[in-house]
Short mmCIF file of C-alpha atoms in Angstrom, two decimals:
data_model
loop_
_atom_site.label_atom_id
_atom_site.label_comp_id
_atom_site.label_asym_id
_atom_site.label_seq_id
_atom_site.Cartn_x
_atom_site.Cartn_y
_atom_site.Cartn_z
CA MET M 1359 -11.84 25.81 -16.70
CA PRO M 1360 -12.44 22.21 -17.82
CA GLU M 1361 -15.92 20.80 -17.57
CA SER M 1362 -14.89 18.14 -15.01
CA ALA M 1363 -13.66 20.89 -12.65
CA GLN M 1364 -17.03 22.59 -12.93
CA LEU M 1365 -19.01 19.41 -12.23
CA ALA M 1366 -16.97 18.15 -9.28
CA PRO M 1367 -18.02 20.75 -6.66
CA ARG M 1368 -21.67 20.41 -7.64
CA TRP M 1369 -21.57 16.63 -7.47
CA SER M 1370 -19.70 16.63 -4.15
CA ARG M 1371 -22.98 17.60 -2.43
CA ASP M 1372 -26.16 15.60 -2.05
CA ARG M 1373 -29.58 16.63 -3.33
CA ARG M 1374 -30.24 18.72 -0.22
CA GLY M 1375 -27.03 20.68 -0.73
CA ARG M 1376 -25.18 19.11 2.17
CA ALA M 1377 -21.49 18.43 1.68
CA LYS M 1378 -20.67 14.75 1.20
CA TRP M 1379 -18.02 13.00 3.18
CA PRO M 1380 -14.88 12.15 1.25
CA LEU M 1381 -13.68 8.59 1.16
CA ARG M 1382 -10.82 9.41 3.53
CA ARG M 1383 -13.30 10.54 6.19
CA TRP M 1384 -15.37 7.37 5.81
CA LEU M 1385 -12.29 5.24 6.27
CA SER M 1386 -11.09 7.37 9.19
CA VAL M 1387 -14.45 7.03 10.97
CA ALA M 1388 -14.57 3.29 10.37
CA ILE M 1389 -11.02 2.83 11.65
CA GLY M 1390 -11.73 5.12 14.63
CA VAL M 1391 -14.80 3.11 15.62
CA LEU M 1392 -12.85 -0.14 15.37
CA VAL M 1393 -10.01 1.31 17.44
CA LEU M 1394 -12.39 2.58 20.14
CA VAL M 1395 -14.19 -0.73 20.36
CA PHE M 1396 -10.89 -2.59 20.49
CA VAL M 1397 -9.54 -0.30 23.25
CA GLY M 1398 -12.77 -0.71 25.24
CA ALA M 1399 -12.56 -4.47 24.84
CA VAL M 1400 -8.95 -4.46 26.03
CA ILE M 1401 -9.84 -2.34 29.07
CA ALA M 1402 -12.85 -4.48 29.98
CA GLY M 1403 -10.87 -7.68 29.57
CA GLY M 1404 -7.99 -6.26 31.57
CA LEU M 1405 -10.28 -5.28 34.45
CA ALA M 1406 -11.90 -8.72 34.47
CA ILE M 1407 -8.51 -10.41 34.48
CA ALA M 1408 -7.27 -8.09 37.25
CA ASN M 1409 -10.38 -8.91 39.32
CA LEU M 1410 -9.77 -12.63 38.84
CA THR M 1411 -6.11 -12.25 39.74
CA GLU M 1412 -7.00 -10.31 42.88
CA ALA M 1413 -9.50 -12.95 43.99
CA ARG M 1414 -7.00 -15.72 43.39
CA THR M 1415 -4.24 -13.82 45.20
CA THR M 1416 -6.52 -13.22 48.21
CA ILE M 1417 -7.21 -16.94 48.62
CA VAL M 1418 -3.81 -18.35 47.71
CA ASP M 1419 -1.51 -15.74 49.23
CA ARG M 1420 -3.58 -14.54 52.22
CA ILE M 1421 -6.53 -16.62 53.40
CA ASP M 1422 -5.10 -20.13 52.92
CA PRO M 1423 -1.76 -19.29 54.62
CA ALA M 1424 -3.68 -17.56 57.44
CA VAL M 1425 -5.80 -20.68 57.96
CA GLN M 1426 -2.66 -22.79 58.11
CA GLU M 1427 -1.04 -20.46 60.64
CA ALA M 1428 -4.26 -20.47 62.73
CA LEU M 1429 -4.07 -24.25 62.89
CA ARG M 1430 -0.42 -24.03 63.94
CA LEU M 1431 -1.38 -21.46 66.61
CA ASP M 1432 -4.10 -23.77 67.95
CA ALA M 1433 -1.64 -26.70 68.05
CA ALA M 1434 0.97 -24.57 69.83
CA VAL M 1435 -1.57 -23.47 72.48
CA VAL M 1436 -2.77 -27.03 73.06
CA ASP M 1437 0.84 -28.27 73.34
CA GLN M 1438 1.53 -25.69 76.03
CA GLU M 1439 -1.50 -26.74 78.11
CA THR M 1440 -0.77 -30.47 77.59
CA GLY M 1441 2.89 -30.13 78.53
CA LEU M 1442 2.10 -28.12 81.65
CA ARG M 1443 -0.52 -30.64 82.78
CA GLY M 1444 1.86 -33.56 82.31
CA TYR M 1445 4.61 -31.82 84.25
CA ALA M 1446 2.17 -30.94 87.02
CA LEU M 1447 1.12 -34.60 87.37
CA THR M 1448 4.57 -36.22 87.10
CA ALA M 1449 7.02 -33.47 88.05
CA LYS M 1450 9.26 -34.77 85.31
CA PRO M 1451 11.16 -32.05 83.41
CA GLU M 1452 10.88 -33.81 80.03
CA PHE M 1453 7.14 -33.05 80.01
CA LEU M 1454 7.93 -29.33 79.81
CA GLN M 1455 9.49 -29.73 76.36
CA PRO M 1456 6.09 -29.43 74.50
CA TYR M 1457 5.32 -26.41 76.69
CA ASP M 1458 8.55 -24.63 75.75
CA SER M 1459 8.33 -25.48 72.04
CA GLY M 1460 4.65 -24.48 72.01
CA ILE M 1461 5.59 -20.99 73.25
CA GLU M 1462 8.10 -20.57 70.39
CA ARG M 1463 5.68 -21.91 67.78
CA GLN M 1464 2.95 -19.63 69.10
CA ARG M 1465 5.16 -16.60 68.61
CA ARG M 1466 6.04 -17.59 65.03
CA ALA M 1467 2.39 -18.30 64.15
CA ILE M 1468 1.20 -14.96 65.57
CA SER M 1469 3.99 -13.09 63.79
CA ARG M 1470 3.12 -14.75 60.47
CA LEU M 1471 -0.62 -14.08 60.97
CA ARG M 1472 0.06 -10.41 61.53
CA GLU M 1473 2.02 -10.23 58.26
CA ILE M 1474 -0.68 -12.02 56.29
CA ILE M 1475 -3.83 -10.30 57.59
CA VAL M 1476 -2.34 -6.88 58.08
CA VAL M 1477 -5.37 -5.28 56.35
CA ARG M 1478 -7.93 -6.99 58.59
CA THR M 1479 -8.01 -4.94 61.76
CA ASP M 1480 -10.77 -7.07 63.31
CA LEU M 1481 -8.65 -10.21 62.99
CA LEU M 1482 -5.61 -8.37 64.30
CA ASP M 1483 -7.63 -7.47 67.41
CA ARG M 1484 -8.51 -11.14 67.85
CA ILE M 1485 -4.84 -12.12 67.58
CA ARG M 1486 -3.82 -9.51 70.13
CA GLY M 1487 -6.56 -10.82 72.48
CA ILE M 1488 -5.34 -14.43 72.07
CA GLU M 1489 -1.77 -13.37 72.67
CA GLY M 1490 -2.81 -11.43 75.83
CA ASP M 1491 -4.93 -14.31 77.17
CA MET M 1492 -2.08 -16.78 76.69
CA GLU M 1493 0.38 -14.42 78.36
CA ARG M 1494 -1.94 -14.02 81.35
CA TRP M 1495 -2.47 -17.80 81.52
CA ARG M 1496 1.25 -18.39 81.60
CA SER M 1497 1.95 -15.57 84.09
CA ASP M 1498 -0.97 -16.29 86.43
CA TYR M 1499 -1.03 -20.05 86.25
CA ALA M 1500 1.67 -21.80 84.21
CA ARG M 1501 4.82 -20.15 85.59
CA PRO M 1502 3.68 -20.26 89.27
CA THR M 1503 2.83 -23.94 88.88
CA ILE M 1504 6.21 -24.72 87.32
CA GLY M 1505 8.02 -22.73 90.01
CA ARG M 1506 6.17 -24.46 92.83
CA ILE M 1507 6.89 -27.95 91.48
CA GLU M 1508 10.52 -27.11 90.86
CA THR M 1509 10.80 -25.93 94.51
CA SER M 1510 8.98 -28.80 96.12
CA GLY M 1511 9.88 -31.46 93.57
CA VAL M 1512 6.46 -33.00 94.10
CA GLY M 1513 3.87 -33.27 91.35
CA GLY M 1514 0.38 -34.63 91.30
CA ASP M 1515 -1.44 -31.30 91.32
CA ALA M 1516 -4.50 -31.06 89.16
CA GLN M 1517 -5.28 -28.04 87.06
CA THR M 1518 -7.04 -25.31 89.02
CA GLU M 1519 -10.44 -24.10 88.03
CA GLU M 1520 -9.10 -20.64 87.32
CA GLY M 1521 -6.39 -21.96 85.01
CA LYS M 1522 -8.89 -24.16 83.22
CA GLN M 1523 -11.23 -21.23 82.63
CA ARG M 1524 -8.47 -19.03 81.31
CA PHE M 1525 -7.25 -21.69 78.96
CA ASP M 1526 -10.78 -22.40 77.72
CA SER M 1527 -11.18 -18.72 76.90
CA VAL M 1528 -7.97 -18.89 74.87
CA ARG M 1529 -9.21 -21.96 72.98
CA THR M 1530 -12.49 -20.23 72.33
CA ALA M 1531 -10.70 -17.19 70.90
CA VAL M 1532 -8.50 -19.40 68.66
CA THR M 1533 -11.56 -21.31 67.49
CA GLY M 1534 -13.31 -18.04 66.67
CA LEU M 1535 -10.29 -16.92 64.68
CA GLN M 1536 -10.40 -20.15 62.70
CA ARG M 1537 -14.11 -19.72 62.00
CA GLU M 1538 -13.48 -16.16 60.78
CA LEU M 1539 -10.71 -17.40 58.49
CA ASP M 1540 -12.89 -20.26 57.21
CA ALA M 1541 -15.66 -17.78 56.46
CA ALA M 1542 -13.17 -15.49 54.73
CA ARG M 1543 -11.91 -18.42 52.65
CA GLU M 1544 -15.46 -19.29 51.61
CA ARG M 1545 -16.10 -15.70 50.64
CA GLY M 1546 -12.82 -15.71 48.69
CA ARG M 1547 -13.84 -18.85 46.81
CA ILE M 1548 -17.16 -17.26 45.93
CA ALA M 1549 -15.37 -14.10 44.80
CA LEU M 1550 -12.94 -16.18 42.71
CA ALA M 1551 -15.82 -18.03 41.05
CA ASP M 1552 -17.61 -14.74 40.40
CA ALA M 1553 -14.44 -13.23 38.91
CA ALA M 1554 -14.00 -16.26 36.66
CA ASN M 1555 -17.62 -16.07 35.54
CA LEU M 1556 -17.24 -12.34 34.96
CA LEU M 1557 -14.15 -12.91 32.81
CA VAL M 1558 -15.98 -15.46 30.67
CA THR M 1559 -18.96 -13.10 30.34
CA VAL M 1560 -16.70 -10.19 29.38
CA CYS M 1561 -14.89 -12.30 26.76
CA VAL M 1562 -18.17 -13.44 25.23
CA ALA M 1563 -19.48 -9.86 25.27
CA ILE M 1564 -16.27 -8.58 23.68
CA ALA M 1565 -16.46 -11.19 20.91
CA PHE M 1566 -20.11 -10.36 20.28
CA VAL M 1567 -19.50 -6.59 20.25
CA LEU M 1568 -16.47 -6.92 17.94
CA LEU M 1569 -18.44 -9.11 15.55
CA LEU M 1570 -21.36 -6.70 15.62
CA VAL M 1571 -19.11 -3.68 15.05
CA PHE M 1572 -17.28 -5.39 12.19
CA LEU M 1573 -20.61 -6.25 10.59
CA LEU M 1574 -21.89 -2.71 11.01
CA VAL M 1575 -18.68 -1.20 9.64
CA THR M 1576 -18.74 -3.62 6.70
CA VAL M 1577 -22.36 -2.82 5.91
CA ALA M 1578 -21.71 0.92 6.27
CA LEU M 1579 -18.63 0.84 4.00
CA ARG M 1580 -20.45 -1.33 1.51
CA ALA M 1581 -23.37 1.07 1.40
CA ALA M 1582 -21.21 4.20 1.41
CA VAL M 1583 -18.27 3.07 -0.76
CA ALA M 1584 -18.70 -0.29 -2.47
CA GLY M 1585 -22.26 0.47 -3.62
CA PRO M 1586 -21.40 3.78 -5.31
CA LEU M 1587 -18.29 2.22 -6.88
CA ALA M 1588 -20.36 -0.66 -8.26
CA GLN M 1589 -22.92 1.85 -9.57
CA LEU M 1590 -20.12 3.86 -11.18
CA ALA M 1591 -18.57 0.73 -12.69
CA GLY M 1592 -21.92 -0.30 -14.16
CA GLY M 1593 -22.42 3.13 -15.67
CA VAL M 1594 -18.89 3.16 -17.10
CA ARG M 1595 -19.39 -0.30 -18.65
CA ARG M 1596 -22.65 0.89 -20.16
CA VAL M 1597 -20.91 3.88 -21.70
CA ALA M 1598 -18.00 1.67 -22.83
CA ASP M 1599 -20.49 -0.62 -24.58
CA GLY M 1600 -21.57 2.32 -26.74
CA ASP M 1601 -24.41 3.97 -24.82
CA PHE M 1602 -22.87 7.44 -24.88
CA GLN M 1603 -26.21 9.06 -24.06
CA HIS M 1604 -26.25 7.47 -20.58
CA GLU M 1605 -25.52 10.18 -18.01
CA LEU M 1606 -23.40 9.15 -15.02
CA ARG M 1607 -25.03 10.21 -11.75
CA VAL M 1608 -23.57 8.52 -8.66
CA SER M 1609 -24.15 9.32 -4.98
CA GLY M 1610 -21.46 8.42 -2.47
CA PRO M 1611 -18.10 9.66 -1.23
CA GLN M 1612 -16.73 12.85 -2.68
CA GLU M 1613 -13.97 11.10 -4.63
CA VAL M 1614 -16.46 8.73 -6.28
CA THR M 1615 -18.83 11.53 -7.29
CA GLU M 1616 -15.93 13.60 -8.63
CA LEU M 1617 -14.67 10.60 -10.59
CA ALA M 1618 -18.16 10.11 -11.99
CA GLY M 1619 -18.16 13.78 -12.98
CA ASP M 1620 -14.82 13.40 -14.75
CA VAL M 1621 -16.00 10.30 -16.61
CA ASP M 1622 -19.23 12.04 -17.60
CA SER M 1623 -17.22 15.02 -18.85
CA MET M 1624 -15.12 12.62 -20.90
CA ARG M 1625 -18.33 11.05 -22.24
CA LYS M 1626 -19.57 14.47 -23.34
CA ARG M 1627 -16.26 15.26 -25.01
CA ILE M 1628 -16.44 11.91 -26.81
CA LEU M 1629 -19.93 12.80 -28.00
CA ASP M 1630 -18.65 16.13 -29.27
CA GLU M 1631 -15.70 14.46 -30.99
CA VAL M 1632 -17.96 11.79 -32.47
CA ALA M 1633 -20.19 14.52 -33.87
CA VAL M 1634 -17.16 16.29 -35.33
CA GLN M 1635 -15.82 12.99 -36.66
CA ARG M 1636 -19.13 12.24 -38.32
CA GLN M 1637 -19.00 15.62 -40.00
CA VAL M 1638 -15.42 14.96 -41.08
CA ASN M 1639 -16.39 11.51 -42.36
CA ALA M 1640 -19.22 13.06 -44.34
CA GLU M 1641 -16.77 15.51 -45.89
CA LEU M 1642 -14.33 12.68 -46.56
CA ASP M 1643 -17.08 10.66 -48.23
CA SER M 1644 -17.87 13.66 -50.39
CA ARG M 1645 -14.23 14.13 -51.28
CA THR M 1646 -13.85 10.41 -51.90
CA GLU M 1647 -16.63 10.59 -54.43
CA ASP M 1648 -14.90 13.56 -56.03
CA LEU M 1649 -11.64 11.62 -56.03
CA LYS M 1650 -13.33 8.64 -57.64
CA ARG M 1651 -14.69 10.89 -60.36
CA SER M 1652 -11.25 12.47 -60.76
CA ASN M 1653 -9.61 9.03 -61.01
CA ALA M 1654 -12.15 8.00 -63.58
CA GLU M 1655 -11.36 11.12 -65.57
CA LEU M 1656 -7.62 10.41 -65.22
CA GLU M 1657 -8.12 6.87 -66.44
CA GLN M 1658 -10.08 8.26 -69.36
CA PHE M 1659 -7.28 10.73 -70.01
CA ALA M 1660 -4.72 7.92 -69.85
CA TYR M 1661 -6.75 5.95 -72.36
CA VAL M 1662 -6.93 8.97 -74.63
CA ALA M 1663 -3.20 9.62 -74.17
CA SER M 1664 -2.33 6.02 -74.93
CA HIS M 1665 -4.57 5.72 -77.97
CA ASP M 1666 -6.12 8.91 -79.34
CA LEU M 1667 -3.12 11.20 -78.74
CA GLN M 1668 -0.45 8.76 -79.84
CA GLU M 1669 -2.18 7.98 -83.15
CA PRO M 1670 -1.84 11.50 -84.63
CA LEU M 1671 1.59 11.79 -83.00
CA ARG M 1672 2.73 8.65 -84.79
CA LYS M 1673 1.33 10.05 -88.04
CA VAL M 1674 3.21 13.32 -87.56
CA ALA M 1675 6.44 11.44 -86.76
CA SER M 1676 5.99 9.12 -89.75
CA PHE M 1677 5.40 11.93 -92.25
CA CYS M 1678 8.28 13.94 -90.81
CA GLN M 1679 10.55 10.92 -91.28
CA LEU M 1680 9.26 10.53 -94.88
CA LEU M 1681 10.00 14.19 -95.54
CA GLU M 1682 13.49 13.74 -94.10
CA ARG M 1683 14.24 10.71 -96.27
CA ARG M 1684 12.73 12.09 -99.51
CA TYR M 1685 13.81 15.73 -99.41
CA LYS M 1686 17.04 15.51 -97.43
CA GLY M 1687 19.68 17.31 -99.46
CA GLN M 1688 17.15 18.73 -101.93
CA LEU M 1689 16.27 21.67 -99.74
CA ASP M 1690 18.58 24.11 -98.07
CA GLU M 1691 20.45 23.29 -94.85
CA ARG M 1692 17.97 25.18 -92.66
CA ALA M 1693 15.02 23.16 -94.05
CA ASP M 1694 16.86 19.92 -93.24
CA GLN M 1695 17.46 21.25 -89.70
CA TYR M 1696 13.79 22.10 -89.23
CA ILE M 1697 12.72 18.69 -90.42
CA GLY M 1698 15.22 17.09 -87.95
CA PHE M 1699 13.79 19.18 -85.11
CA ALA M 1700 10.26 18.02 -85.97
CA VAL M 1701 11.28 14.35 -86.06
CA ASP M 1702 13.19 14.62 -82.77
CA GLY M 1703 10.32 16.45 -81.06
CA ALA M 1704 7.80 13.83 -82.18
CA LYS M 1705 10.01 11.00 -80.89
CA ARG M 1706 10.60 12.71 -77.55
CA MET M 1707 6.86 13.36 -77.23
CA GLN M 1708 6.17 9.65 -77.73
CA VAL M 1709 8.78 8.72 -75.09
CA LEU M 1710 7.38 11.30 -72.68
CA ILE M 1711 3.81 10.05 -73.11
CA ASN M 1712 4.89 6.44 -72.56
CA ASP M 1713 6.84 7.41 -69.41
CA LEU M 1714 3.88 9.36 -68.07
CA LEU M 1715 1.60 6.40 -68.68
CA ALA M 1716 4.03 4.08 -66.86
CA PHE M 1717 4.24 6.50 -63.91
CA SER M 1718 0.45 6.83 -63.64
CA ARG M 1719 -0.13 3.07 -63.79
CA VAL M 1720 2.02 2.35 -60.67
CA GLY M 1721 -0.31 1.29 -57.86
CA ARG M 1722 -3.48 2.11 -59.79
CA HIS M 1723 -4.33 -1.47 -60.62
CA ALA M 1724 -2.91 -3.50 -57.73
CA ARG M 1725 -2.07 -7.11 -58.49
CA ASP M 1726 -1.39 -10.01 -56.20
CA ARG M 1727 2.21 -9.92 -55.04
CA VAL M 1728 4.13 -13.10 -55.59
CA PRO M 1729 7.60 -14.27 -54.54
CA VAL M 1730 10.15 -12.86 -56.96
CA ALA M 1731 13.89 -13.52 -56.96
CA CYS M 1732 15.68 -10.18 -57.12
CA GLY M 1733 18.67 -11.82 -58.78
CA GLU M 1734 16.49 -12.80 -61.73
CA LEU M 1735 15.02 -9.29 -61.88
CA VAL M 1736 18.52 -7.78 -62.11
CA GLY M 1737 19.34 -10.30 -64.83
CA GLN M 1738 16.26 -9.24 -66.81
CA ALA M 1739 17.15 -5.56 -66.33
CA THR M 1740 20.72 -6.07 -67.60
CA ALA M 1741 19.37 -8.03 -70.57
CA ASN M 1742 17.11 -5.10 -71.45
CA LEU M 1743 20.13 -2.77 -71.19
CA ALA M 1744 22.51 -5.10 -73.01
CA GLU M 1745 23.10 -2.71 -75.93
CA ALA M 1746 23.81 0.31 -73.68
CA ILE M 1747 26.06 -1.80 -71.42
CA ALA M 1748 27.99 -3.08 -74.41
CA ASP M 1749 28.39 0.40 -75.93
CA ALA M 1750 29.75 1.77 -72.63
CA ASP M 1751 31.93 -1.32 -71.97
CA ALA M 1752 30.21 -1.45 -68.53
CA VAL M 1753 30.43 -4.20 -65.89
CA VAL M 1754 27.47 -5.04 -63.63
CA GLU M 1755 28.40 -6.97 -60.47
CA VAL M 1756 25.56 -8.72 -58.67
CA GLY M 1757 25.87 -10.02 -55.10
CA GLU M 1758 23.52 -12.36 -53.27
CA LEU M 1759 20.02 -10.93 -53.48
CA PRO M 1760 16.91 -12.06 -51.56
CA THR M 1761 13.51 -13.25 -52.68
CA VAL M 1762 10.73 -10.79 -51.82
CA LEU M 1763 7.01 -10.36 -52.41
CA GLY M 1764 6.22 -7.92 -55.17
CA GLU M 1765 5.29 -7.27 -58.79
CA ALA M 1766 8.12 -8.40 -61.02
CA PRO M 1767 7.66 -5.85 -63.85
CA LEU M 1768 7.69 -2.89 -61.44
CA LEU M 1769 10.76 -4.05 -59.49
CA THR M 1770 12.52 -4.85 -62.78
CA ALA M 1771 11.88 -1.25 -63.83
CA VAL M 1772 13.56 -0.04 -60.61
CA PHE M 1773 16.74 -2.04 -61.22
CA GLN M 1774 16.69 -1.11 -64.91
CA ASN M 1775 16.41 2.63 -64.20
CA LEU M 1776 19.18 2.60 -61.56
CA ILE M 1777 21.57 0.50 -63.66
CA GLY M 1778 20.69 2.52 -66.79
CA ASN M 1779 21.44 5.80 -65.00
CA ALA M 1780 24.78 4.41 -63.79
CA VAL M 1781 25.70 3.57 -67.39
CA LYS M 1782 24.33 6.85 -68.77
CA PHE M 1783 25.97 9.20 -66.26
CA ARG M 1784 29.42 7.60 -66.46
CA GLY M 1785 32.76 9.26 -66.11
CA GLU M 1786 35.96 8.79 -68.05
CA ALA M 1787 36.53 5.27 -66.72
CA ALA M 1788 34.45 2.31 -67.85
CA PRO M 1789 31.25 2.04 -65.74
CA VAL M 1790 31.23 -0.48 -62.89
CA VAL M 1791 27.87 -1.08 -61.18
CA ARG M 1792 27.58 -3.13 -57.95
CA VAL M 1793 24.15 -4.47 -56.86
CA GLU M 1794 23.93 -6.11 -53.40
CA ALA M 1795 21.59 -6.51 -50.39
CA GLU M 1796 21.72 -7.23 -46.65
CA ARG M 1797 19.22 -7.96 -43.88
CA ASP M 1798 18.37 -5.01 -41.61
CA GLY M 1799 15.78 -6.15 -39.05
CA GLU M 1800 12.45 -6.51 -40.81
CA GLN M 1801 13.78 -4.88 -44.02
CA TRP M 1802 16.05 -5.86 -46.88
CA LEU M 1803 18.53 -3.06 -47.54
CA PHE M 1804 19.52 -2.90 -51.25
CA SER M 1805 22.48 -0.98 -52.64
CA VAL M 1806 23.20 0.07 -56.25
CA ARG M 1807 26.61 1.71 -56.47
CA ASP M 1808 28.49 3.10 -59.50
CA ASN M 1809 31.68 5.00 -60.31
CA GLY M 1810 30.04 7.68 -62.46
CA ILE M 1811 29.93 11.47 -62.24
CA GLY M 1812 27.95 11.43 -58.97
CA ILE M 1813 25.24 13.75 -57.61
CA GLU M 1814 25.85 16.77 -55.42
CA PRO M 1815 24.33 16.45 -51.88
CA GLU M 1816 22.05 19.48 -52.38
CA PHE M 1817 20.35 17.68 -55.27
CA ALA M 1818 19.90 14.35 -53.43
CA GLU M 1819 16.14 14.88 -53.01
CA ARG M 1820 15.49 16.93 -56.11
CA VAL M 1821 16.39 14.09 -58.49
CA PHE M 1822 13.36 12.06 -57.24
CA VAL M 1823 10.91 14.79 -58.32
CA ILE M 1824 9.18 14.17 -61.66
CA PHE M 1825 10.61 16.07 -64.66
CA GLN M 1826 13.55 17.33 -62.57
CA ARG M 1827 16.78 17.23 -64.60
CA LEU M 1828 20.28 18.26 -63.52
CA HIS M 1829 21.64 18.32 -67.09
CA GLY M 1830 20.36 19.52 -70.44
CA LYS M 1831 18.78 17.07 -72.89
CA ASP M 1832 21.65 17.66 -75.29
CA ALA M 1833 24.20 16.41 -72.71
CA TYR M 1834 22.22 13.41 -71.42
CA PRO M 1835 19.00 12.16 -73.02
CA GLY M 1836 15.87 11.35 -70.97
CA THR M 1837 12.60 12.78 -69.65
CA GLY M 1838 13.43 13.15 -65.93
CA ILE M 1839 10.81 10.60 -64.83
CA GLY M 1840 13.00 7.56 -64.11
CA LEU M 1841 13.97 8.22 -60.48
CA ALA M 1842 10.48 9.57 -59.65
CA LEU M 1843 9.12 6.29 -61.03
CA CYS M 1844 11.60 4.33 -58.84
CA ARG M 1845 10.49 6.15 -55.69
CA LYS M 1846 6.81 5.56 -56.47
CA ILE M 1847 7.40 1.84 -57.07
CA ILE M 1848 9.50 1.37 -53.91
CA GLU M 1849 7.00 3.24 -51.73
CA TYR M 1850 4.18 1.23 -53.33
CA HIS M 1851 5.99 -1.92 -52.11
CA GLY M 1852 6.34 -0.52 -48.54
CA GLY M 1853 9.96 0.70 -48.69
CA ARG M 1854 11.89 3.90 -49.25
CA ILE M 1855 14.75 5.03 -51.51
CA TRP M 1856 17.48 7.61 -51.03
CA ILE M 1857 21.00 8.60 -52.08
CA GLU M 1858 23.67 7.80 -49.51
CA ARG M 1859 26.43 10.33 -49.04
CA SER M 1860 29.90 8.96 -49.64
CA THR M 1861 33.44 10.28 -50.05
CA GLU M 1862 34.06 7.77 -52.81
CA PRO M 1863 33.48 8.80 -56.44
CA GLY M 1864 30.17 7.88 -58.04
CA THR M 1865 26.66 7.50 -56.65
CA ARG M 1866 25.21 4.98 -54.22
CA PHE M 1867 21.45 4.47 -54.25
CA ARG M 1868 19.94 2.68 -51.22
CA PHE M 1869 16.38 1.38 -50.96
CA THR M 1870 14.51 -0.99 -48.68
CA LEU M 1871 11.87 -3.67 -49.19
CA PRO M 1872 10.01 -5.50 -46.40
CA VAL M 1873 11.10 -8.99 -45.44
CA ALA M 1874 8.43 -11.37 -46.69
CA ASP M 1875 6.50 -13.71 -44.36
CA THR M 1876 8.53 -16.87 -43.68
CA ALA M 1877 5.33 -18.86 -44.28
CA ALA M 1878 5.86 -18.22 -47.96
CA GLY M 1879 8.60 -20.84 -48.05
CA ALA M 1880 11.75 -19.53 -49.58
CA VAL M 1881 10.41 -15.98 -49.62
CA GLY M 1882 12.54 -13.58 -47.62
CA THR M 1883 15.78 -15.58 -47.95
CA LEU M 1884 18.89 -14.83 -49.92
CA ASP M 1885 19.12 -16.39 -53.35
CA GLU M 1886 21.50 -19.33 -53.36
CA THR M 1887 22.79 -18.42 -56.79
CA PRO M 1888 26.41 -17.23 -56.69
CA SER M 1889 27.27 -13.65 -57.53
CA GLU M 1890 27.68 -12.98 -61.23
CA LYS M 1891 29.03 -10.33 -63.54
CA ALA M 1892 27.39 -8.93 -66.67
CA HIS M 1893 30.03 -8.23 -69.30
CA PRO M 1894 29.56 -6.51 -72.62
#
């Protein structure tokens, strides 16, 4: 089990052992509180608005229309009494017109009042009393008076005391109804004002409560979430700045504490790896010192090989050559053969030592790389091989070659070895060697192709190993170091070399060199010199 998995359960509890809330629960509680407060605010606001609407509806749709109908009822009653009195005094029928219309208007007003104040039983009783009083006034006084005048045709009668008393009772009842309606309207206005004030108070309270809840939720989330995250971020930055001994201990939501545990586990693993790396570095330093001593010994050996060993070797070769010149033909045939073997061995030993020295010097003493024109390097290589090219009647074709950064002597040795091998390992036809290059992204891709005996695919890698030969020294001279030297030089310059398979006869060597920085002027561009041919 990883260390972070072991730390997470322990860190998901506080110091008292109580389980800590995860971040999801904190957010759920905060959102739940906000939702509850918002729902309560909506309900309170809705009730206040409904109360205001009810108060307004009571005044506008009930009390005010009832007051208006009460006024119409009073006017209708007065018109009936006025019309009857005029008819009684003059006996003229036209005076009954207000009486008749007043009866109809009274009925409409009473009917409308009953519809409006249907919930007020006390007012309905008053209306029924007014309606009964008016009906008795008409039946006991108004209709008999009208019938008597119509029969006699004589007016001039004054209103009787009984009729006057009955009508005054009707007026008193109508006036009482109006006072009740006026009082109800005043109470409705007060209720409307109270409802409006209540709505304003509720809105202010809702705004205050919402603001308070938002502040409390913000403070709670900041203390429970933002604070631990900031503490964790500070600890992580401290560790990132290099204080790997700082232990991350964060209190807060479960996810934050588990993340702190994971980061602390990573810190401990880094400490372990740093300790291991320091041990490895110490071993590398020790081996580096050993390597430096070994290189020093190799340099000393190279010095001895180039001076102390070659001096007696030259002496042996010189005396063997003297013996061959002086005693050739004076001794038997076997003695001449032995002397020839000694001379040949001494010469080959000198060549081998020189090749080994050249191979060991590659990359050992690095020099500043300068822009070199590959076309000129190929020209120098063909000049060095002029005698072998002439003897083999070979042709070297050179295409457009780029200018690269490198060490001219080493790259010249590459071209010289590849062209020399093409001339050496030729077939029956005269050797033809083609040297060309092309741009391949950030690399120059060189090609050296010949029409010689070729190399089998299974030996394509073996030929680059030092001292590896595919033919005996009697068939083809050489030490077997040339291609190994080419690979070392190309890799030293940041490229690679290989043999490309082809169905055509001969061998095609390919190698790459990095494209030089364009800031070097003409470096990294193709030479503008036209392609040329080297003839014998």
